Amino acid sequence: MARAMARGWGRPVLCADPIAARAKALAEETGGEALASNAEVAERADLVVLCHKPAQLQAVAKDVAPHAKAVASILAATPLPALKDAYPGKPVYRFIPSLPVEVRQGAVVQAAGPEQDAARDRAVSELFAELGTLVVLDDKLVDVAMGLMSCAPAYVALVAEAQIDAGVRKGIPATQGAELVVQTLAGTAELLRRRGNDTMAIRREVASPGGVTAKGLDALERGGIRAAFSDALDAVLEQP
Ligand SMILES: NC(=O)c1ccc[n+]([C@@H]2O[C@H](COP(=O)([O-])OP(=O)(O)OC[C@H]3O[C@@H](n4cnc5c(N)ncnc54)[C@H](OP(=O)(O)O)[C@@H]3O)[C@@H](O)[C@H]2O)c1
């Protein structure tokens, strides 16, 4: 996710990683600098973006907190109070990105928090808004949102694959099927955006009464598509 965000920002980054070669590769790709430690990143950066796993919060904070000017976390299942505990007295921001941030088409959620420093708050929000569409939600809803948008690139890829495979079964070569399905996904997303995200309007427009699309939609409903997505969200939110 660190790499995806850095690619999306398209600017040099200072970075550190337990595997030095990984940090070096990212620094070379962005024209930035790989540093020897998290503490060094914190000393030099205006904003430290935490991209490690949630379980590493305390261990990383031990090195970063004494030096950081401000911290932005993308850690799942780590609400603002936990971040503030780990970074006492420091300005802390919480975001959840999604993989398409790499192409600046990501959905990014920001946890609403009290004003810290108006100018910096705005600059940090604007930085993450560069990666796509930024939606501010109550901290309690951020992990629910993650189940919608952060996991979704995998869901959408699976849905695309299922359609491509269905086409292959009827004789459409996978490469051409993929072109058709992926372009339809991209075009439908753009159309939805222009129509105010009105999913039902698009559905009604394509599905004429008694027509083939209505039959296809009926088959998907009977196949349990809504229940499957609902179950997926429940599964994501289950405590480990
Ligand atoms: N993947 C997503 O779509 C997504 C979306 C939203 C939020 N997130 C959140 O983003 C974070 C990263 O997820 P990811 O999928 O990118 O995981 P990842 O591929 O495992 O990346 C985590 C990186 O942090 C490194 N790391 C481990 N300990 C560290 C330390 N002490 N200091 C600095 N770096 C350290 C890891 O190195 P090692 O591999 O050597 O441990 C690894 O390179 C997680 O907290 C996750 O909840 C992920």
Short mmCIF file of C-alpha atoms and ligand atoms in Angstrom, two decimals:
data_model
loop_
_atom_site.label_atom_id
_atom_site.label_comp_id
_atom_site.label_asym_id
_atom_site.label_seq_id
_atom_site.Cartn_x
_atom_site.Cartn_y
_atom_site.Cartn_z
CA MET A 1 0.00 0.00 0.00
CA ALA A 2 2.97 2.30 0.71
CA ARG A 3 4.17 1.73 -2.85
CA ALA A 4 0.70 2.30 -4.32
CA MET A 5 0.32 5.62 -2.49
CA ALA A 6 3.83 6.77 -3.39
CA ARG A 7 3.14 5.97 -7.05
CA GLY A 8 -0.13 7.89 -6.83
CA TRP A 9 1.54 10.93 -5.32
CA GLY A 10 4.24 10.78 -7.97
CA ARG A 11 6.70 12.73 -5.81
CA PRO A 12 9.95 11.74 -4.09
CA VAL A 13 9.39 10.05 -0.72
CA LEU A 14 11.59 9.37 2.27
CA CYS A 15 11.04 5.75 3.32
CA ALA A 16 12.24 2.95 5.59
CA ASP A 17 11.41 -0.75 5.62
CA PRO A 18 12.80 -3.74 7.57
CA ILE A 19 13.96 -5.05 4.19
CA ALA A 20 16.36 -2.32 3.05
CA ALA A 21 16.19 -3.38 -0.60
CA ARG A 22 12.44 -2.77 -0.61
CA ALA A 23 12.84 0.78 0.67
CA LYS A 24 15.67 1.34 -1.83
CA ALA A 25 13.48 0.18 -4.72
CA LEU A 26 10.70 2.58 -3.70
CA ALA A 27 13.15 5.45 -3.25
CA GLU A 28 14.65 4.79 -6.68
CA GLU A 29 11.21 4.60 -8.28
CA THR A 30 10.05 7.91 -6.78
CA GLY A 31 13.38 9.74 -6.90
CA GLY A 32 13.32 9.84 -3.10
CA GLU A 33 15.60 8.49 -0.41
CA ALA A 34 15.70 5.21 1.53
CA LEU A 35 16.69 5.88 5.13
CA ALA A 36 18.20 3.47 7.63
CA SER A 37 15.47 3.74 10.28
CA ASN A 38 11.94 4.88 11.01
CA ALA A 39 13.39 7.39 13.48
CA GLU A 40 15.39 9.01 10.68
CA VAL A 41 12.27 9.26 8.50
CA ALA A 42 10.43 10.90 11.40
CA GLU A 43 13.25 13.39 11.96
CA ARG A 44 13.29 14.52 8.34
CA ALA A 45 9.66 14.29 7.24
CA ASP A 46 6.89 16.83 7.86
CA LEU A 47 4.38 13.97 7.89
CA VAL A 48 5.06 10.30 8.64
CA VAL A 49 2.64 7.93 6.88
CA LEU A 50 2.38 4.68 8.83
CA CYS A 51 2.03 1.78 6.38
CA HIS A 52 3.05 -1.17 8.58
CA LYS A 53 0.67 -3.82 9.95
CA PRO A 54 -1.62 -2.87 12.84
CA ALA A 55 0.18 -5.24 15.23
CA GLN A 56 3.37 -3.22 14.78
CA LEU A 57 1.82 0.02 16.09
CA GLN A 58 3.60 0.11 19.45
CA ALA A 59 6.97 -1.09 18.19
CA VAL A 60 7.05 1.51 15.40
CA ALA A 61 5.71 4.32 17.64
CA LYS A 62 8.59 3.75 20.07
CA ASP A 63 11.03 4.90 17.35
CA VAL A 64 8.83 7.38 15.50
CA ALA A 65 6.87 9.21 18.22
CA PRO A 66 9.80 11.08 19.79
CA HIS A 67 10.74 12.68 16.43
CA ALA A 68 7.53 12.91 14.37
CA LYS A 69 6.03 16.31 13.57
CA ALA A 70 2.74 14.72 12.47
CA VAL A 71 1.53 11.20 11.74
CA ALA A 72 -1.00 9.79 9.23
CA SER A 73 -2.00 6.17 9.70
CA ILE A 74 -3.53 3.83 7.12
CA LEU A 75 -3.70 0.93 9.60
CA ALA A 76 -6.90 -1.12 9.56
CA ALA A 77 -8.70 -1.74 12.85
CA THR A 78 -6.73 0.99 14.58
CA PRO A 79 -9.07 3.83 15.61
CA LEU A 80 -7.99 7.39 16.36
CA PRO A 81 -7.86 6.90 20.18
CA ALA A 82 -5.38 4.01 19.75
CA LEU A 83 -3.25 6.18 17.46
CA LYS A 84 -3.35 9.10 19.90
CA ASP A 85 -2.28 6.75 22.73
CA ALA A 86 0.66 5.54 20.67
CA TYR A 87 1.61 9.11 19.61
CA PRO A 88 0.81 11.20 22.68
CA GLY A 89 0.71 14.95 22.03
CA LYS A 90 1.36 14.56 18.30
CA PRO A 91 -1.01 15.59 15.51
CA VAL A 92 -2.51 12.31 14.30
CA TYR A 93 -4.67 11.60 11.21
CA ARG A 94 -6.36 8.37 10.17
CA PHE A 95 -7.00 7.35 6.55
CA ILE A 96 -7.95 4.14 4.77
CA PRO A 97 -6.88 4.00 1.12
CA SER A 98 -7.69 1.49 -1.62
CA LEU A 99 -5.33 0.00 -4.20
CA PRO A 100 -6.45 2.25 -7.11
CA VAL A 101 -4.72 5.14 -5.30
CA GLU A 102 -1.79 3.97 -7.43
CA VAL A 103 -3.55 5.48 -10.47
CA ARG A 104 -5.09 8.36 -8.46
CA GLN A 105 -8.52 6.73 -8.76
CA GLY A 106 -8.72 5.39 -5.23
CA ALA A 107 -11.46 5.76 -2.69
CA VAL A 108 -9.90 7.15 0.48
CA VAL A 109 -11.68 7.41 3.82
CA GLN A 110 -10.60 9.88 6.47
CA ALA A 111 -11.66 9.50 10.09
CA ALA A 112 -13.26 12.72 11.31
CA GLY A 113 -11.31 14.22 14.16
CA PRO A 114 -11.23 17.45 16.13
CA GLU A 115 -9.38 20.37 14.52
CA GLN A 116 -5.66 20.21 15.39
CA ASP A 117 -3.99 22.90 13.29
CA ALA A 118 -6.29 24.27 10.58
CA ALA A 119 -3.58 24.79 7.95
CA ARG A 120 -1.94 21.40 8.52
CA ASP A 121 -5.30 19.60 8.75
CA ARG A 122 -6.21 21.02 5.35
CA ALA A 123 -2.81 20.21 3.81
CA VAL A 124 -2.94 16.59 5.01
CA SER A 125 -6.51 16.09 3.73
CA GLU A 126 -5.54 17.65 0.39
CA LEU A 127 -2.54 15.34 0.13
CA PHE A 128 -4.72 12.23 0.48
CA ALA A 129 -7.44 13.72 -1.75
CA GLU A 130 -4.83 13.75 -4.55
CA LEU A 131 -5.13 9.96 -4.58
CA GLY A 132 -8.77 9.90 -5.69
CA THR A 133 -11.99 10.64 -3.87
CA LEU A 134 -11.77 11.47 -0.17
CA VAL A 135 -14.76 10.75 2.05
CA VAL A 136 -14.77 11.80 5.71
CA LEU A 137 -16.57 9.44 8.10
CA ASP A 138 -16.97 8.99 11.81
CA ASP A 139 -14.00 7.02 13.16
CA LYS A 140 -16.38 4.19 14.19
CA LEU A 141 -17.45 3.70 10.56
CA VAL A 142 -13.99 3.67 9.04
CA ASP A 143 -13.47 -0.08 9.35
CA VAL A 144 -16.97 -0.73 7.93
CA ALA A 145 -16.05 1.51 4.99
CA MET A 146 -12.83 -0.42 4.59
CA GLY A 147 -14.94 -3.52 3.95
CA LEU A 148 -16.61 -1.66 1.08
CA MET A 149 -13.77 0.10 -0.66
CA SER A 150 -10.46 -1.23 0.50
CA CYS A 151 -11.30 -4.90 -0.02
CA ALA A 152 -13.35 -4.11 -3.13
CA PRO A 153 -10.60 -4.07 -5.77
CA ALA A 154 -10.29 -7.81 -5.08
CA TYR A 155 -14.09 -8.24 -5.27
CA VAL A 156 -14.36 -6.30 -8.51
CA ALA A 157 -11.48 -8.31 -9.99
CA LEU A 158 -13.29 -11.52 -9.00
CA VAL A 159 -16.56 -10.33 -10.55
CA ALA A 160 -14.69 -9.43 -13.75
CA GLU A 161 -12.98 -12.83 -13.79
CA ALA A 162 -16.30 -14.63 -13.33
CA GLN A 163 -17.78 -12.75 -16.30
CA ILE A 164 -14.72 -13.41 -18.47
CA ASP A 165 -14.90 -17.12 -17.59
CA ALA A 166 -18.61 -17.19 -18.45
CA GLY A 167 -17.72 -15.74 -21.86
CA VAL A 168 -14.95 -18.30 -22.36
CA ARG A 169 -17.52 -21.04 -21.72
CA LYS A 170 -19.51 -19.67 -24.66
CA GLY A 171 -16.49 -19.32 -26.95
CA ILE A 172 -15.18 -15.74 -26.39
CA PRO A 173 -11.38 -15.80 -26.06
CA ALA A 174 -10.26 -14.68 -22.58
CA THR A 175 -8.21 -11.73 -23.90
CA GLN A 176 -11.09 -10.21 -25.84
CA GLY A 177 -13.54 -11.04 -23.05
CA ALA A 178 -11.28 -9.21 -20.59
CA GLU A 179 -11.15 -6.14 -22.86
CA LEU A 180 -14.94 -6.06 -23.01
CA VAL A 181 -15.55 -6.67 -19.31
CA VAL A 182 -12.89 -4.33 -17.95
CA GLN A 183 -13.88 -1.49 -20.30
CA THR A 184 -17.50 -2.00 -19.25
CA LEU A 185 -16.49 -1.72 -15.59
CA ALA A 186 -14.52 1.47 -16.20
CA GLY A 187 -17.22 3.01 -18.43
CA THR A 188 -20.02 2.12 -16.04
CA ALA A 189 -18.10 3.66 -13.14
CA GLU A 190 -17.71 6.90 -15.11
CA LEU A 191 -21.38 6.89 -16.15
CA LEU A 192 -22.49 6.26 -12.57
CA ARG A 193 -20.39 9.17 -11.41
CA ARG A 194 -21.97 11.48 -14.00
CA ARG A 195 -25.45 10.31 -12.98
CA GLY A 196 -24.92 11.08 -9.30
CA ASN A 197 -24.05 7.45 -8.39
CA ASP A 198 -27.66 6.46 -9.12
CA THR A 199 -27.22 2.70 -9.53
CA MET A 200 -30.91 2.00 -9.98
CA ALA A 201 -31.23 4.50 -12.84
CA ILE A 202 -28.48 2.70 -14.76
CA ARG A 203 -30.07 -0.66 -14.06
CA ARG A 204 -33.50 0.51 -15.28
CA GLU A 205 -31.97 2.10 -18.39
CA VAL A 206 -30.22 -1.11 -19.46
CA ALA A 207 -32.89 -3.58 -18.38
CA SER A 208 -35.98 -3.13 -20.55
CA PRO A 209 -39.09 -4.90 -19.26
CA GLY A 210 -39.02 -8.58 -20.20
CA GLY A 211 -35.64 -8.12 -21.92
CA VAL A 212 -32.48 -10.16 -21.70
CA THR A 213 -30.76 -7.92 -19.10
CA ALA A 214 -33.77 -8.29 -16.77
CA LYS A 215 -33.39 -12.05 -17.12
CA GLY A 216 -29.68 -11.82 -16.42
CA LEU A 217 -30.26 -9.64 -13.36
CA ASP A 218 -32.89 -12.09 -12.11
CA ALA A 219 -30.39 -14.95 -12.45
CA LEU A 220 -27.81 -12.95 -10.45
CA GLU A 221 -30.37 -12.18 -7.72
CA ARG A 222 -31.39 -15.84 -7.51
CA GLY A 223 -27.70 -16.72 -7.38
CA GLY A 224 -27.53 -14.65 -4.18
CA ILE A 225 -25.36 -11.75 -5.33
CA ARG A 226 -26.69 -9.33 -2.68
CA ALA A 227 -26.41 -11.87 0.12
CA ALA A 228 -22.88 -12.73 -1.00
CA PHE A 229 -21.73 -9.09 -0.71
CA SER A 230 -23.52 -8.71 2.61
CA ASP A 231 -21.83 -11.88 3.92
CA ALA A 232 -18.48 -10.60 2.63
CA LEU A 233 -18.85 -7.43 4.72
CA ASP A 234 -19.82 -9.48 7.80
CA ALA A 235 -16.75 -11.66 7.23
CA VAL A 236 -14.45 -8.63 6.96
CA LEU A 237 -15.83 -7.16 10.19
CA GLU A 238 -15.58 -10.41 12.18
CA GLN A 239 -13.09 -10.13 15.01
CA PRO A 240 -10.08 -12.39 14.42
N1 LIG B 1 -3.69 -3.74 1.36
C1 LIG B 1 -4.75 -2.93 1.36
O1 LIG B 1 -5.57 -2.90 0.44
C2 LIG B 1 -4.94 -1.97 2.52
C3 LIG B 1 -5.95 -1.04 2.45
C4 LIG B 1 -6.13 -0.13 3.50
C5 LIG B 1 -5.29 -0.18 4.59
N2 LIG B 1 -4.32 -1.13 4.64
C6 LIG B 1 -3.44 -1.12 5.81
O2 LIG B 1 -2.17 -0.76 5.30
C7 LIG B 1 -1.15 -1.36 6.08
C8 LIG B 1 -0.18 -2.05 5.15
O3 LIG B 1 -0.89 -3.04 4.42
P1 LIG B 1 -0.19 -3.78 3.20
O4 LIG B 1 -1.24 -4.61 2.55
O5 LIG B 1 0.58 -2.80 2.37
O6 LIG B 1 0.80 -4.74 4.02
P2 LIG B 1 2.27 -5.23 3.65
O7 LIG B 1 2.39 -5.47 2.18
O8 LIG B 1 2.57 -6.35 4.59
O9 LIG B 1 3.15 -3.97 3.99
C9 LIG B 1 3.55 -3.65 5.28
C10 LIG B 1 4.97 -3.19 5.17
O10 LIG B 1 5.42 -2.68 6.42
C11 LIG B 1 6.69 -3.25 6.66
N3 LIG B 1 7.05 -3.20 8.07
C12 LIG B 1 6.99 -4.18 9.02
N4 LIG B 1 7.49 -3.74 10.19
C13 LIG B 1 7.88 -2.47 9.99
C14 LIG B 1 8.51 -1.51 10.80
N5 LIG B 1 8.82 -1.77 12.06
N6 LIG B 1 8.79 -0.31 10.25
C15 LIG B 1 8.50 -0.02 8.96
N7 LIG B 1 7.92 -0.91 8.14
C16 LIG B 1 7.62 -2.11 8.65
C17 LIG B 1 6.51 -4.65 6.16
O11 LIG B 1 7.74 -5.33 6.12
P3 LIG B 1 7.71 -6.94 6.35
O12 LIG B 1 6.89 -7.51 5.23
O13 LIG B 1 9.14 -7.31 6.29
O14 LIG B 1 7.07 -7.18 7.69
C18 LIG B 1 5.91 -4.36 4.82
O15 LIG B 1 6.83 -3.92 3.87
C19 LIG B 1 -1.83 -2.30 7.07
O16 LIG B 1 -1.87 -1.70 8.32
C20 LIG B 1 -3.24 -2.45 6.50
O17 LIG B 1 -4.19 -2.61 7.55
C21 LIG B 1 -4.11 -2.01 3.63
#
